[in-house]
Amino acid sequence: MQLNKNRKYNKAKILKQLCVFAALHVTSLFITVSAVANTESNVALTTTQPIATALIEAPVIEAKAYILMDANNGQVLAQSNADERLAPASLTKIMTSYVIGQFLANNKIGQDDVVTISQNAWVRGNPALKGSSLMFLEPNQKVSVLDLNLGLVVQSGNDAAIALAEYISGTQEAFIDLMNQYAQQLKLQNTHFKTVHGLDMDGQYSTARDMALLSQALINHLPEEYALNKIKEFTYGGIRQENRNRLLWSKTLNVDGLKTGHTSGAGYNLVSSAYNETGMRLIAVVFGTESDKKRFDESEKLLSWGFRTFESLPVLKANQPLLTQKVWFGDVSEVQLGLVEDAVVTFPRGQANQLKATQTLDYPNLEAPLAQNQVVGKVTIRLGEQIVSEQPLVVLTPVEPGGFFSRLWDFIVLKVSSWF
């Protein structure tokens, strides 16, 4: 009898000590967490770049380097030498256009702004421009930003690129610094610009992958600037010039961009983009083809193969619960987790039934407070065994800290469960 009484006394003593310790611990934790809840903003969301895939053998493409990318999700469908540094030629103007588009979108300049043309943007005052693509500007002319932008994008005018660069930054050198800053922001790891127009210069280079990523950013971030690329002709100063991207006249593809490039050092380059009736958009980049005709033929071959071979679907919807997870120390016991953006996946036609999604949490236990859109794990989408996309798994609704006694109880439960 005495033994049983001692055991009961010891159990009660242990439980009492545990409760006192838990109360002290949770009181301290509650104060700390409350302070965090009042000061911490939502965790910044960083979307994992969809992993490059080569699921089906691509057609033979006659170019030094090429890539085919889905513009909506960044999936790479075909590539060869995509990270080889090569001379971009006038593909450089995609970045020039991107910077201009940023300034327009942020109202730092206006379409109706008037630019005075300098000697640097005049072919007779700048011998480097002789024989290159021009808008045919004259010194001291007054030209609107809109006309210069059309001359840049539609006519590939090197003089227009210089005029806009000087208007925005004062000098070409300062504008080139901006171009390289944006290249870093966009994580173009193998790109460096030395000119605003792309004429050959030592130390200026880019890659098929980087040009695809830059074009994706232009399409998705600056749709008004990108829309200029589908204009087939532009007349300025009585001189009518057609867009050099002949795929705009394709009868089999819905091409609405993007840019040609050619110098003696670069060969013939082309970035093109097209879409189909389902909303799927592809970007094709070819570097260093042997002729003007070849860059269009090879790009058309890539785009046609891509649309014929692949389809794109939103496999998982944004803001829809994917799983419900236990929350400790919160004002609710469970939280729903999902995606901030639709998970759009590109895959070979007819293989949708092979797509599988799995969720992985970054923490063994979720503890309050939790902010809306806070990243707590990832969603991995596989086609068979091949990873085709990874997306951040986030908290769909915020969770505030619970009351003192509910937090005390959670602490005791966690402590006891750790003993077993």
mmCIF file of N, CA and C in Angstrom, residues 321-400:
data_model
loop_
_atom_site.group_PDB
_atom_site.id
_atom_site.type_symbol
_atom_site.label_atom_id
_atom_site.label_comp_id
_atom_site.label_asym_id
_atom_site.label_seq_id
_atom_site.Cartn_x
_atom_site.Cartn_y
_atom_site.Cartn_z
ATOM 1 N N PRO A 321 -6.918 24.779 -51.080
ATOM 2 C CA PRO A 321 -6.205 23.957 -50.104
ATOM 3 C C PRO A 321 -5.678 22.652 -50.712
ATOM 4 N N LEU A 322 -4.393 22.406 -50.515
ATOM 5 C CA LEU A 322 -3.797 21.142 -50.952
ATOM 6 C C LEU A 322 -3.700 20.167 -49.794
ATOM 7 N N LEU A 323 -3.513 20.681 -48.582
ATOM 8 C CA LEU A 323 -3.525 19.847 -47.385
ATOM 9 C C LEU A 323 -3.819 20.706 -46.172
ATOM 10 N N THR A 324 -4.279 20.042 -45.121
ATOM 11 C CA THR A 324 -4.544 20.705 -43.848
ATOM 12 C C THR A 324 -3.539 20.193 -42.833
ATOM 13 N N GLN A 325 -2.875 21.119 -42.131
ATOM 14 C CA GLN A 325 -1.784 20.761 -41.238
ATOM 15 C C GLN A 325 -2.050 21.242 -39.820
ATOM 16 N N LYS A 326 -1.641 20.422 -38.825
ATOM 17 C CA LYS A 326 -1.749 20.790 -37.425
ATOM 18 C C LYS A 326 -0.882 22.006 -37.132
ATOM 19 N N VAL A 327 -1.412 22.960 -36.329
ATOM 20 C CA VAL A 327 -0.659 24.133 -35.889
ATOM 21 C C VAL A 327 -0.574 24.117 -34.369
ATOM 22 N N TRP A 328 0.609 24.347 -33.848
ATOM 23 C CA TRP A 328 0.824 24.412 -32.403
ATOM 24 C C TRP A 328 0.884 25.876 -31.951
ATOM 25 N N PHE A 329 0.374 26.105 -30.737
ATOM 26 C CA PHE A 329 0.433 27.417 -30.073
ATOM 27 C C PHE A 329 -0.373 28.486 -30.806
ATOM 28 N N GLY A 330 -1.374 28.090 -31.587
ATOM 29 C CA GLY A 330 -2.154 29.053 -32.353
ATOM 30 C C GLY A 330 -3.568 29.229 -31.843
ATOM 31 N N ASP A 331 -4.258 30.228 -32.397
ATOM 32 C CA ASP A 331 -5.657 30.446 -32.029
ATOM 33 C C ASP A 331 -6.583 29.481 -32.754
ATOM 34 N N VAL A 332 -6.051 28.725 -33.704
ATOM 35 C CA VAL A 332 -6.770 27.616 -34.327
ATOM 36 C C VAL A 332 -5.834 26.409 -34.305
ATOM 37 N N SER A 333 -6.399 25.231 -34.442
ATOM 38 C CA SER A 333 -5.590 24.016 -34.328
ATOM 39 C C SER A 333 -5.057 23.526 -35.663
ATOM 40 N N GLU A 334 -5.631 24.018 -36.761
ATOM 41 C CA GLU A 334 -5.226 23.549 -38.092
ATOM 42 C C GLU A 334 -5.143 24.726 -39.053
ATOM 43 N N VAL A 335 -4.328 24.564 -40.108
ATOM 44 C CA VAL A 335 -4.207 25.587 -41.136
ATOM 45 C C VAL A 335 -4.167 24.913 -42.499
ATOM 46 N N GLN A 336 -4.752 25.579 -43.480
ATOM 47 C CA GLN A 336 -4.749 25.045 -44.845
ATOM 48 C C GLN A 336 -3.560 25.614 -45.614
ATOM 49 N N LEU A 337 -2.925 24.745 -46.386
ATOM 50 C CA LEU A 337 -1.749 25.111 -47.170
ATOM 51 C C LEU A 337 -2.042 24.946 -48.648
ATOM 52 N N GLY A 338 -1.447 25.823 -49.471
ATOM 53 C CA GLY A 338 -1.676 25.748 -50.917
ATOM 54 C C GLY A 338 -0.663 26.578 -51.674
ATOM 55 N N LEU A 339 -1.073 27.083 -52.830
ATOM 56 C CA LEU A 339 -0.197 27.842 -53.728
ATOM 57 C C LEU A 339 -0.699 29.273 -53.889
ATOM 58 N N VAL A 340 0.222 30.188 -54.111
ATOM 59 C CA VAL A 340 -0.139 31.576 -54.395
ATOM 60 C C VAL A 340 -0.514 31.738 -55.861
ATOM 61 N N GLU A 341 0.155 31.016 -56.742
ATOM 62 C CA GLU A 341 -0.103 31.097 -58.183
ATOM 63 C C GLU A 341 -0.452 29.711 -58.718
ATOM 64 N N ASP A 342 -1.204 29.681 -59.817
ATOM 65 C CA ASP A 342 -1.491 28.409 -60.471
ATOM 66 C C ASP A 342 -0.185 27.707 -60.840
ATOM 67 N N ALA A 343 -0.147 26.411 -60.632
ATOM 68 C CA ALA A 343 1.001 25.612 -61.077
ATOM 69 C C ALA A 343 0.713 25.132 -62.490
ATOM 70 N N VAL A 344 1.219 25.893 -63.467
ATOM 71 C CA VAL A 344 1.011 25.559 -64.875
ATOM 72 C C VAL A 344 2.190 24.697 -65.339
ATOM 73 N N VAL A 345 1.890 23.520 -65.820
ATOM 74 C CA VAL A 345 2.934 22.562 -66.188
ATOM 75 C C VAL A 345 2.814 22.222 -67.669
ATOM 76 N N THR A 346 3.950 22.153 -68.315
ATOM 77 C CA THR A 346 4.014 21.773 -69.726
ATOM 78 C C THR A 346 4.553 20.358 -69.822
ATOM 79 N N PHE A 347 3.890 19.524 -70.624
ATOM 80 C CA PHE A 347 4.248 18.101 -70.677
ATOM 81 C C PHE A 347 3.860 17.538 -72.043
ATOM 82 N N PRO A 348 4.420 16.382 -72.409
ATOM 83 C CA PRO A 348 4.075 15.786 -73.701
ATOM 84 C C PRO A 348 2.582 15.491 -73.793
ATOM 85 N N ARG A 349 2.028 15.742 -74.939
ATOM 86 C CA ARG A 349 0.591 15.552 -75.140
ATOM 87 C C ARG A 349 0.169 14.126 -74.795
ATOM 88 N N GLY A 350 -0.985 14.038 -74.116
ATOM 89 C CA GLY A 350 -1.550 12.734 -73.794
ATOM 90 C C GLY A 350 -0.979 12.091 -72.552
ATOM 91 N N GLN A 351 -0.121 12.799 -71.805
ATOM 92 C CA GLN A 351 0.507 12.192 -70.627
ATOM 93 C C GLN A 351 0.074 12.851 -69.317
ATOM 94 N N ALA A 352 -1.065 13.512 -69.325
ATOM 95 C CA ALA A 352 -1.534 14.200 -68.121
ATOM 96 C C ALA A 352 -1.747 13.231 -66.965
ATOM 97 N N ASN A 353 -2.137 11.973 -67.279
ATOM 98 C CA ASN A 353 -2.404 11.008 -66.211
ATOM 99 C C ASN A 353 -1.142 10.553 -65.491
ATOM 100 N N GLN A 354 0.029 10.922 -66.013
ATOM 101 C CA GLN A 354 1.291 10.560 -65.365
ATOM 102 C C GLN A 354 1.808 11.655 -64.427
ATOM 103 N N LEU A 355 1.095 12.762 -64.350
ATOM 104 C CA LEU A 355 1.516 13.853 -63.471
ATOM 105 C C LEU A 355 1.113 13.565 -62.034
ATOM 106 N N LYS A 356 2.040 13.749 -61.121
ATOM 107 C CA LYS A 356 1.783 13.545 -59.701
ATOM 108 C C LYS A 356 2.395 14.696 -58.904
ATOM 109 N N ALA A 357 1.673 15.141 -57.870
ATOM 110 C CA ALA A 357 2.153 16.233 -57.021
ATOM 111 C C ALA A 357 2.356 15.716 -55.602
ATOM 112 N N THR A 358 3.473 16.087 -55.002
ATOM 113 C CA THR A 358 3.746 15.757 -53.608
ATOM 114 C C THR A 358 4.108 17.028 -52.852
ATOM 115 N N GLN A 359 3.786 17.045 -51.552
ATOM 116 C CA GLN A 359 4.080 18.213 -50.719
ATOM 117 C C GLN A 359 5.130 17.846 -49.673
ATOM 118 N N THR A 360 6.067 18.750 -49.466
ATOM 119 C CA THR A 360 7.113 18.567 -48.465
ATOM 120 C C THR A 360 7.161 19.792 -47.575
ATOM 121 N N LEU A 361 7.118 19.570 -46.241
ATOM 122 C CA LEU A 361 7.177 20.672 -45.289
ATOM 123 C C LEU A 361 8.618 20.935 -44.871
ATOM 124 N N ASP A 362 8.935 22.203 -44.648
ATOM 125 C CA ASP A 362 10.272 22.586 -44.206
ATOM 126 C C ASP A 362 10.475 22.366 -42.713
ATOM 127 N N TYR A 363 9.377 22.220 -41.963
ATOM 128 C CA TYR A 363 9.464 22.096 -40.510
ATOM 129 C C TYR A 363 8.658 20.882 -40.053
ATOM 130 N N PRO A 364 9.141 20.153 -39.027
ATOM 131 C CA PRO A 364 8.369 19.007 -38.532
ATOM 132 C C PRO A 364 7.068 19.428 -37.865
ATOM 133 N N ASN A 365 7.073 20.611 -37.232
ATOM 134 C CA ASN A 365 5.864 21.150 -36.602
ATOM 135 C C ASN A 365 5.669 22.605 -37.024
ATOM 136 N N LEU A 366 4.443 22.965 -37.365
ATOM 137 C CA LEU A 366 4.125 24.360 -37.668
ATOM 138 C C LEU A 366 3.686 25.051 -36.385
ATOM 139 N N GLU A 367 4.305 26.183 -36.063
ATOM 140 C CA GLU A 367 4.009 26.913 -34.839
ATOM 141 C C GLU A 367 3.561 28.336 -35.165
ATOM 142 N N ALA A 368 2.526 28.777 -34.453
ATOM 143 C CA ALA A 368 2.028 30.146 -34.623
ATOM 144 C C ALA A 368 3.045 31.132 -34.037
ATOM 145 N N PRO A 369 3.083 32.385 -34.558
ATOM 146 C CA PRO A 369 2.199 32.924 -35.596
ATOM 147 C C PRO A 369 2.650 32.516 -36.999
ATOM 148 N N LEU A 370 1.688 32.406 -37.901
ATOM 149 C CA LEU A 370 1.952 32.125 -39.310
ATOM 150 C C LEU A 370 1.304 33.219 -40.151
ATOM 151 N N ALA A 371 2.080 33.821 -41.040
ATOM 152 C CA ALA A 371 1.559 34.894 -41.886
ATOM 153 C C ALA A 371 0.961 34.328 -43.167
ATOM 154 N N GLN A 372 -0.004 35.028 -43.712
ATOM 155 C CA GLN A 372 -0.571 34.623 -45.004
ATOM 156 C C GLN A 372 0.522 34.664 -46.066
ATOM 157 N N ASN A 373 0.570 33.615 -46.880
ATOM 158 C CA ASN A 373 1.566 33.443 -47.956
ATOM 159 C C ASN A 373 2.964 33.137 -47.428
ATOM 160 N N GLN A 374 3.085 32.842 -46.141
ATOM 161 C CA GLN A 374 4.385 32.424 -45.609
ATOM 162 C C GLN A 374 4.744 31.070 -46.197
ATOM 163 N N VAL A 375 5.973 30.958 -46.688
ATOM 164 C CA VAL A 375 6.428 29.709 -47.301
ATOM 165 C C VAL A 375 6.800 28.716 -46.208
ATOM 166 N N VAL A 376 6.199 27.537 -46.240
ATOM 167 C CA VAL A 376 6.464 26.511 -45.230
ATOM 168 C C VAL A 376 6.904 25.189 -45.846
ATOM 169 N N GLY A 377 7.051 25.163 -47.158
ATOM 170 C CA GLY A 377 7.466 23.939 -47.816
ATOM 171 C C GLY A 377 7.446 24.097 -49.317
ATOM 172 N N LYS A 378 7.344 23.003 -50.031
ATOM 173 C CA LYS A 378 7.293 23.072 -51.490
ATOM 174 C C LYS A 378 6.395 21.975 -52.036
ATOM 175 N N VAL A 379 5.888 22.228 -53.226
ATOM 176 C CA VAL A 379 5.102 21.253 -53.973
ATOM 177 C C VAL A 379 5.933 20.829 -55.177
ATOM 178 N N THR A 380 6.153 19.558 -55.292
ATOM 179 C CA THR A 380 6.937 19.013 -56.402
ATOM 180 C C THR A 380 6.009 18.265 -57.349
ATOM 181 N N ILE A 381 6.057 18.618 -58.610
ATOM 182 C CA ILE A 381 5.226 17.963 -59.625
ATOM 183 C C ILE A 381 6.131 17.131 -60.516
ATOM 184 N N ARG A 382 5.795 15.868 -60.639
ATOM 185 C CA ARG A 382 6.594 14.935 -61.440
ATOM 186 C C ARG A 382 5.774 14.374 -62.592
ATOM 187 N N LEU A 383 6.465 14.129 -63.686
ATOM 188 C CA LEU A 383 5.899 13.381 -64.794
ATOM 189 C C LEU A 383 6.613 12.041 -64.776
ATOM 190 N N GLY A 384 5.953 11.032 -64.243
ATOM 191 C CA GLY A 384 6.657 9.785 -63.970
ATOM 192 C C GLY A 384 7.671 10.029 -62.866
ATOM 193 N N GLU A 385 8.951 9.801 -63.150
ATOM 194 C CA GLU A 385 10.021 10.053 -62.185
ATOM 195 C C GLU A 385 10.711 11.393 -62.425
ATOM 196 N N GLN A 386 10.358 12.075 -63.503
ATOM 197 C CA GLN A 386 11.016 13.325 -63.872
ATOM 198 C C GLN A 386 10.354 14.519 -63.197
ATOM 199 N N ILE A 387 11.142 15.308 -62.450
ATOM 200 C CA ILE A 387 10.610 16.538 -61.863
ATOM 201 C C ILE A 387 10.429 17.571 -62.976
ATOM 202 N N VAL A 388 9.222 18.102 -63.091
ATOM 203 C CA VAL A 388 8.961 19.110 -64.119
ATOM 204 C C VAL A 388 8.702 20.495 -63.534
ATOM 205 N N SER A 389 8.361 20.561 -62.231
ATOM 206 C CA SER A 389 8.114 21.867 -61.640
ATOM 207 C C SER A 389 8.168 21.768 -60.126
ATOM 208 N N GLU A 390 8.637 22.846 -59.505
ATOM 209 C CA GLU A 390 8.593 22.969 -58.057
ATOM 210 C C GLU A 390 8.013 24.338 -57.708
ATOM 211 N N GLN A 391 7.057 24.352 -56.775
ATOM 212 C CA GLN A 391 6.386 25.586 -56.389
ATOM 213 C C GLN A 391 6.409 25.717 -54.870
ATOM 214 N N PRO A 392 6.436 26.939 -54.330
ATOM 215 C CA PRO A 392 6.416 27.113 -52.881
ATOM 216 C C PRO A 392 5.050 26.770 -52.296
ATOM 217 N N LEU A 393 5.050 26.014 -51.214
ATOM 218 C CA LEU A 393 3.841 25.691 -50.455
ATOM 219 C C LEU A 393 3.678 26.759 -49.374
ATOM 220 N N VAL A 394 2.519 27.412 -49.343
ATOM 221 C CA VAL A 394 2.351 28.570 -48.456
ATOM 222 C C VAL A 394 1.116 28.420 -47.576
ATOM 223 N N VAL A 395 1.103 29.243 -46.526
ATOM 224 C CA VAL A 395 -0.046 29.330 -45.626
ATOM 225 C C VAL A 395 -1.129 30.169 -46.307
ATOM 226 N N LEU A 396 -2.346 29.625 -46.398
ATOM 227 C CA LEU A 396 -3.418 30.333 -47.107
ATOM 228 C C LEU A 396 -4.112 31.374 -46.236
ATOM 229 N N THR A 397 -4.212 31.117 -44.932
ATOM 230 C CA THR A 397 -4.833 32.091 -44.021
ATOM 231 C C THR A 397 -3.933 32.262 -42.805
ATOM 232 N N PRO A 398 -3.804 33.481 -42.296
ATOM 233 C CA PRO A 398 -2.888 33.718 -41.172
ATOM 234 C C PRO A 398 -3.377 33.040 -39.894
ATOM 235 N N VAL A 399 -2.433 32.701 -39.026
ATOM 236 C CA VAL A 399 -2.736 32.096 -37.725
ATOM 237 C C VAL A 399 -2.082 32.953 -36.642
ATOM 238 N N GLU A 400 -2.888 33.443 -35.708
ATOM 239 C CA GLU A 400 -2.387 34.255 -34.605
ATOM 240 C C GLU A 400 -2.043 33.365 -33.404
#
